[in-house]
Tab-separated table of C-alpha atoms and ligand atoms in Angstrom:
chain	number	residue	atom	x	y	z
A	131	UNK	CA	0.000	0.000	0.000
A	132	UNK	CA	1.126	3.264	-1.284
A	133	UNK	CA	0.674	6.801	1.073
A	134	UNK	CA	-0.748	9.186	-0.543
A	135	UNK	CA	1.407	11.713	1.206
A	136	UNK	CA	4.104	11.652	3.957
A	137	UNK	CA	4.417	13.769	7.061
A	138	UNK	CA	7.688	13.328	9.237
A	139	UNK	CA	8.273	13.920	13.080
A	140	UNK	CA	11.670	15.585	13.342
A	141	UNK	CA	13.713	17.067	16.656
A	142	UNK	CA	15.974	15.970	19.670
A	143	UNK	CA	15.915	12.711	21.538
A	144	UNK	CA	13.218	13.046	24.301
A	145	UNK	CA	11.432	15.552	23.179
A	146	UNK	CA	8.254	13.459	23.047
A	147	UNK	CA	7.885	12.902	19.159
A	148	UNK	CA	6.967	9.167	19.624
A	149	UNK	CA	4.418	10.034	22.532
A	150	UNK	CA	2.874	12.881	20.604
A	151	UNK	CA	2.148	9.993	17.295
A	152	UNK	CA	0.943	7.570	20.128
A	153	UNK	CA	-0.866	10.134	21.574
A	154	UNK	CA	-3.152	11.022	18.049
A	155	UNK	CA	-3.081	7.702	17.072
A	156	UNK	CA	-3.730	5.244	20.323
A	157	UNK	CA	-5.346	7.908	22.482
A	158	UNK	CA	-2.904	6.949	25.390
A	159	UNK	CA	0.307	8.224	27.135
A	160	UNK	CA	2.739	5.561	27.731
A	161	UNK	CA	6.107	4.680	28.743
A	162	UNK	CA	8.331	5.033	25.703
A	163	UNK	CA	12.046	3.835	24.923
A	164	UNK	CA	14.071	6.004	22.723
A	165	UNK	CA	13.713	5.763	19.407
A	166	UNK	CA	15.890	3.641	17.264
A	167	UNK	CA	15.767	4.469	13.177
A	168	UNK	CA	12.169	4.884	12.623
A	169	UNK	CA	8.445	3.706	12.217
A	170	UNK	CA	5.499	5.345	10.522
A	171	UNK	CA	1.785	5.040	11.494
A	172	UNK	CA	-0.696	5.326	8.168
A	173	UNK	CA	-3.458	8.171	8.885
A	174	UNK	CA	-6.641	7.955	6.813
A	175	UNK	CA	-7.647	11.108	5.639
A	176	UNK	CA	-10.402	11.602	3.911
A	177	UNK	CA	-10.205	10.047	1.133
A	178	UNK	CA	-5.960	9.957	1.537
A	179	UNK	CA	-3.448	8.165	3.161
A	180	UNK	CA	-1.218	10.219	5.182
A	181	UNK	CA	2.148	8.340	6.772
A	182	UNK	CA	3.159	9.905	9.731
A	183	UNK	CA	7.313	9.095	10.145
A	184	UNK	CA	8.474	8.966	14.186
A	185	UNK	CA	12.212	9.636	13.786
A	186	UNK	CA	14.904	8.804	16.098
A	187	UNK	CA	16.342	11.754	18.083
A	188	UNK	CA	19.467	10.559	18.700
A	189	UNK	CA	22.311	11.679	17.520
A	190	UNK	CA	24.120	8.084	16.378
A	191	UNK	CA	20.682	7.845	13.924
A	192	UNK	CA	21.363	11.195	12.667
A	193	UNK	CA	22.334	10.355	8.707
A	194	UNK	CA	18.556	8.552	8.256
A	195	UNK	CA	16.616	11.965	9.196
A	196	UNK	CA	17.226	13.545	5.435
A	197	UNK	CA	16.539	9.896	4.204
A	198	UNK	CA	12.884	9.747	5.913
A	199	UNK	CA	12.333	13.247	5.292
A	200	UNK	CA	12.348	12.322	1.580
A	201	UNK	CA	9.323	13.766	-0.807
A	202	UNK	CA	7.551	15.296	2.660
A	203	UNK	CA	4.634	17.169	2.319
A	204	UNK	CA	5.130	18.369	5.968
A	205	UNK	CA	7.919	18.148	8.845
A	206	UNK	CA	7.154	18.644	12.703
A	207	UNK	CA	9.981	19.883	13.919
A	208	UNK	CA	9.656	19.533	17.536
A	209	UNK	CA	11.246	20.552	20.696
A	210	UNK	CA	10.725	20.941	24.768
A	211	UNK	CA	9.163	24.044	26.112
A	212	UNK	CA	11.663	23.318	29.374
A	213	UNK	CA	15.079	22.542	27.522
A	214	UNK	CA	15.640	25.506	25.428
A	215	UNK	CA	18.823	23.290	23.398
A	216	UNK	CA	16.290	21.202	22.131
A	217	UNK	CA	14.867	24.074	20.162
A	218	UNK	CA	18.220	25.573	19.369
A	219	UNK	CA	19.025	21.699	17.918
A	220	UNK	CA	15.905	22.136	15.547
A	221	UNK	CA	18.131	24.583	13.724
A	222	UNK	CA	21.560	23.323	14.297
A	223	UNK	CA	20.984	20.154	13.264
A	224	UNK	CA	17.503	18.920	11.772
A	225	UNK	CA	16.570	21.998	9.596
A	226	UNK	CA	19.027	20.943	7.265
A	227	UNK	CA	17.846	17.078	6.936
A	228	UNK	CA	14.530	18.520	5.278
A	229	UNK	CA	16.244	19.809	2.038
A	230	UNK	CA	15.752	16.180	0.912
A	231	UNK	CA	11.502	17.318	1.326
A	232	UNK	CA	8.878	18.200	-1.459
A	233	UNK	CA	9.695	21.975	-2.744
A	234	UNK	CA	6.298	22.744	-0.948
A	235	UNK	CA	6.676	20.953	2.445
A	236	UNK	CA	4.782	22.893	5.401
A	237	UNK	CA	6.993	23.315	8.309
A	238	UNK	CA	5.348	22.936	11.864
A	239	UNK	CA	7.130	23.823	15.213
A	240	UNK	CA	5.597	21.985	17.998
A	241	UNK	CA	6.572	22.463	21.889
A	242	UNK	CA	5.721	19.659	23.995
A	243	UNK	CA	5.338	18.583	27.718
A	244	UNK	CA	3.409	21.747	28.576
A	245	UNK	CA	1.894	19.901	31.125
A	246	UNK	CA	5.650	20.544	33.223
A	247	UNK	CA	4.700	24.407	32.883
A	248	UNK	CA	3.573	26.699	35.882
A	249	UNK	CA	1.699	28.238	32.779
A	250	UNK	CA	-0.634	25.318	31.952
A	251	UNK	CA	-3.445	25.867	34.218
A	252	UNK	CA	-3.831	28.998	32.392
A	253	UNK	CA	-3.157	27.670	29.236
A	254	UNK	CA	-6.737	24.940	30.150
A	255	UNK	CA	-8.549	27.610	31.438
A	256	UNK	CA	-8.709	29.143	27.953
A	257	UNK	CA	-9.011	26.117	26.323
A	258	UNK	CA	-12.734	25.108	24.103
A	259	UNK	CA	-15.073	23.652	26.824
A	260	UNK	CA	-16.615	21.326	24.345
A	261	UNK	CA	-13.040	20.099	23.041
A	262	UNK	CA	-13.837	16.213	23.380
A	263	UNK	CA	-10.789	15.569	24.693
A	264	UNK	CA	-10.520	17.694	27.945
A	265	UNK	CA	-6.970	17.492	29.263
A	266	UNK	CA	-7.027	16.249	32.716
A	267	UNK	CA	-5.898	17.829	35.916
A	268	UNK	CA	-2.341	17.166	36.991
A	269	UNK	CA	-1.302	17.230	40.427
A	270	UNK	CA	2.702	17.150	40.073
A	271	UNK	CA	3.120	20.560	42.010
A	272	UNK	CA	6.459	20.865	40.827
A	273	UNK	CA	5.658	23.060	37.547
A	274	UNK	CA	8.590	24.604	36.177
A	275	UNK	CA	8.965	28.191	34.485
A	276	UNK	CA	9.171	27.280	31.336
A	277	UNK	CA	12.295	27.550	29.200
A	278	UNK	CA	11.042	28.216	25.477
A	279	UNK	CA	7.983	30.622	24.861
A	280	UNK	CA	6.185	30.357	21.652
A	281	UNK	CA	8.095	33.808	20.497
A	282	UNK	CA	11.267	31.776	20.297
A	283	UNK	CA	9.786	29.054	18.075
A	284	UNK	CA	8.245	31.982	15.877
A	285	UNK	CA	11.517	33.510	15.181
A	286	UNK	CA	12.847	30.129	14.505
A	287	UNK	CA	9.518	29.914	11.843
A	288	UNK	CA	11.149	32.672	10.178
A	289	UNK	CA	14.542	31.515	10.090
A	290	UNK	CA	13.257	28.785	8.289
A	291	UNK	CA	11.739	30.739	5.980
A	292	UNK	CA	14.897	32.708	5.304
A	293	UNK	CA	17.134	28.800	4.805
A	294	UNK	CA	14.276	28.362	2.195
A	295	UNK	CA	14.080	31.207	0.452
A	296	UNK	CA	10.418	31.429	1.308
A	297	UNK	CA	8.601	34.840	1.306
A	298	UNK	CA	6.243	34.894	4.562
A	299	UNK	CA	3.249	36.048	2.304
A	300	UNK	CA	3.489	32.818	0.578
A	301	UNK	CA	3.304	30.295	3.233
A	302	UNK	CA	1.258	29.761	6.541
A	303	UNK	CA	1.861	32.894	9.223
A	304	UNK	CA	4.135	31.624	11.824
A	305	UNK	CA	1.830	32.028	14.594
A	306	UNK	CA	-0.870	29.259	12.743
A	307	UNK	CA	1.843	26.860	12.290
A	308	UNK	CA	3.970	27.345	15.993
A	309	UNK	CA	2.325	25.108	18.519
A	310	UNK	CA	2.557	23.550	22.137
A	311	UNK	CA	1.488	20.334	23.323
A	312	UNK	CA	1.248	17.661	26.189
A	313	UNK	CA	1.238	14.385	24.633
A	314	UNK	CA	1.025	13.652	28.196
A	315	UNK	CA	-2.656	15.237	28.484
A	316	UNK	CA	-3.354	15.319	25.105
A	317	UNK	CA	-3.632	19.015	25.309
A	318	UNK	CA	-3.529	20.444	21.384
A	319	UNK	CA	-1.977	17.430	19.813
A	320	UNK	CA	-5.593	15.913	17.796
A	321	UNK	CA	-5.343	20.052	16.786
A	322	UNK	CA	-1.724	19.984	15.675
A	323	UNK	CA	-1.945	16.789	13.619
A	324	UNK	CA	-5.334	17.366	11.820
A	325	UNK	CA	-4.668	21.294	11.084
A	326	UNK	CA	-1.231	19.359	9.328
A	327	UNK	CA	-3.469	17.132	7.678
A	328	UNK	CA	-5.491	19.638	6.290
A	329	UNK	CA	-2.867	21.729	5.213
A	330	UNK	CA	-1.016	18.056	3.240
A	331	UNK	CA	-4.414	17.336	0.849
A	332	UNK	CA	-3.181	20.242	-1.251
A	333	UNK	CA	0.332	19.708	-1.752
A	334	UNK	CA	-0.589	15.588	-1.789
A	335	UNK	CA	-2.980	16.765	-5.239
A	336	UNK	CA	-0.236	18.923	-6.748
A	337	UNK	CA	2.002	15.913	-6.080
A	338	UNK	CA	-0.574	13.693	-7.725
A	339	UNK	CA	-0.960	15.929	-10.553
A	340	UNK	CA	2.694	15.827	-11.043
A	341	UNK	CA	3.070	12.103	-11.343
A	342	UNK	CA	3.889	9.316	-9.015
A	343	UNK	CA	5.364	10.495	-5.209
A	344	UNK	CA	8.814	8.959	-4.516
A	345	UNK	CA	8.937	4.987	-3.633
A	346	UNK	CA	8.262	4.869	0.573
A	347	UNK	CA	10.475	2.612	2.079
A	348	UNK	CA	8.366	0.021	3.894
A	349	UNK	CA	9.889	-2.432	5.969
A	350	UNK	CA	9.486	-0.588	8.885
A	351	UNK	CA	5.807	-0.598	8.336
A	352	UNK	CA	4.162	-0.258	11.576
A	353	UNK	CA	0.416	-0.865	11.702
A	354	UNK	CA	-1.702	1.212	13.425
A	355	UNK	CA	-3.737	-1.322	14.882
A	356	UNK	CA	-0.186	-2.411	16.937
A	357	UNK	CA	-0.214	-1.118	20.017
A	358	UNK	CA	3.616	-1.708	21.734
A	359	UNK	CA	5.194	2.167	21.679
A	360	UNK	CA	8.510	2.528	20.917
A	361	UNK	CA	8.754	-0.827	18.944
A	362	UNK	CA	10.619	0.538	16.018
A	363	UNK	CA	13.196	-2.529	14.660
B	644	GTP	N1	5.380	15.357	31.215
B	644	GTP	C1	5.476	14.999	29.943
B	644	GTP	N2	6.335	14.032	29.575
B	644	GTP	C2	6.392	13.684	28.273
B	644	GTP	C3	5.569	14.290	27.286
B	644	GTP	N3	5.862	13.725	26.084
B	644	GTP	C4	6.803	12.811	26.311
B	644	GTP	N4	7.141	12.772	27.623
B	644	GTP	C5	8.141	11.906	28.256
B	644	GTP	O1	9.414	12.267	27.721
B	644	GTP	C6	10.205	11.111	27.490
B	644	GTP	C7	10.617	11.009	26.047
B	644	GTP	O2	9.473	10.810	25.225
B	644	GTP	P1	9.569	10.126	23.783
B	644	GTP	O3	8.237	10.260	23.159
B	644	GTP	O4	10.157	8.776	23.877
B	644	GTP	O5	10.635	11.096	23.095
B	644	GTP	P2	11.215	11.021	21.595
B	644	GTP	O6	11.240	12.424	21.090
B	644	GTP	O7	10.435	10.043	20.809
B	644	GTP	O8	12.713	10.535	21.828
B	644	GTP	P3	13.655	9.708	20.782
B	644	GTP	O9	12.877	8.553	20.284
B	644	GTP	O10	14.864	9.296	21.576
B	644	GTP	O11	14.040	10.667	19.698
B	644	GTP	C8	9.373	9.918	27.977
B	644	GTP	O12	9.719	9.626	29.302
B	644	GTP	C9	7.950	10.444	27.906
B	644	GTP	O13	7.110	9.803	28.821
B	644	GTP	C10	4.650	15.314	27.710
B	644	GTP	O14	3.891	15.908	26.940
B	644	GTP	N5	4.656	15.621	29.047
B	645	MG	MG1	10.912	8.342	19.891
């Protein structure tokens, strides 16, 4: 079975990229292991396929990022709100593996583990009543001021721009496509991946229009029906 289009989960070991694709995809929070190459979950869309590509974060799997990045119609690039390197990584070191992506990839820079914030009470409080997925109450009490603010991923947003040689008018404003998540809660992720989604059926047409996508590598097809996180040999 060929995806119709591919989206790919890029950023720093421990960020929470697996958890966030659990989270969408199994409704649960689980233990996780780190990461090793990489696994992608098949999204129906409408009438599309979308693949959605966990990578590994770690630097020793490093060369395969521009590999699974291949023919993209989107990249998450995601980072910690409470480790500010992780975010400065996005640029040092995964912005560039996304040159291998289609000419009109959308770039989306998610902060997770909001949840760990002395911010995220507020952050519920404005949230849609009727969401149907109502992020639960946490009781840690030790919330932590958080290290990244969603200024910092928007200036990143336009760095990327810049690398691309993208002018803003032309592309999503940064402040639609800048994001922050618990995969812990499941506060904003079903938001995150289906505004993606939404914003892949066009570029997944033009591709179609244009002839057949690049060949997906497959064998390390995980179903979504499995349900063992972090099982990614
Ligand atoms: N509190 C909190 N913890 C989280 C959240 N997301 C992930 N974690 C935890 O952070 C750790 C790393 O999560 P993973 O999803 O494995 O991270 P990853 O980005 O896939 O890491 P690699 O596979 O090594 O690249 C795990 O202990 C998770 O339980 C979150 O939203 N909130
Ligand atoms: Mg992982």
């Amino acid at each position: 079975m060929k995806p119709d289009g591919k989206v790919v989960l890029l950023g720093d070991m421990n960020v929470g990229k697996t958890s966030l694709l659990h989270r969408y995809m199994e409704r649960r929070f689980e233990d996780t292991t780190s990461t090793v190459g990489g696994a992608f979950y098949l999204k129906q869309w409408g009438p599309y396929n979308i693949s959605i590509w966990d990578t590994a974060g770690r630097e020793q799997f490093h060369g395969l990022g521009s590999m699974y990045c291949r023919g993209a119609a989107a990249v998450i690039l995601t980072y910690d709100v409470n480790n500010l390197q992780s975010l400065i990584e996005l640029e040092d070191r995964f912005l560039a593996l996304t040159d291998t992506a289609s000419t009109d990839c959308i770039f989306a820079i998610v902060g997770n583990k909001v949840d760990l914030t002395n911010e995220y009470a507020l952050l519920q409080e404005t949230e849609d009543e009727n969401r149907p997925e109502k992020p639960v109450t946490s009781c840690i009490s030790t919330k932590v001021q958080k290290q990244v603010y969603l200024d910092d991923a928007v200036a990143l947003y336009k760095k990327i721009l810049k690398y691309k040689m993208l002018d803003e008018k032309d592309v999503p404003a940064a402040e639609k496509m800048c994001f922050e998540t618990s995969a812990k809660t499941g506060y904003k992720v079903d938001y995150l991946f289906e505004t993606i989604f939404d914003m892949v059926v066009p570029i997944i047409l033009r591709q179609q229009a244009e002839g057949p996508l690049q060949t997906v590598d497959i064998t390390n097809y995980k179903s979504a029906k499995r349900t063992k996180s972090g099982c990614c040999a």
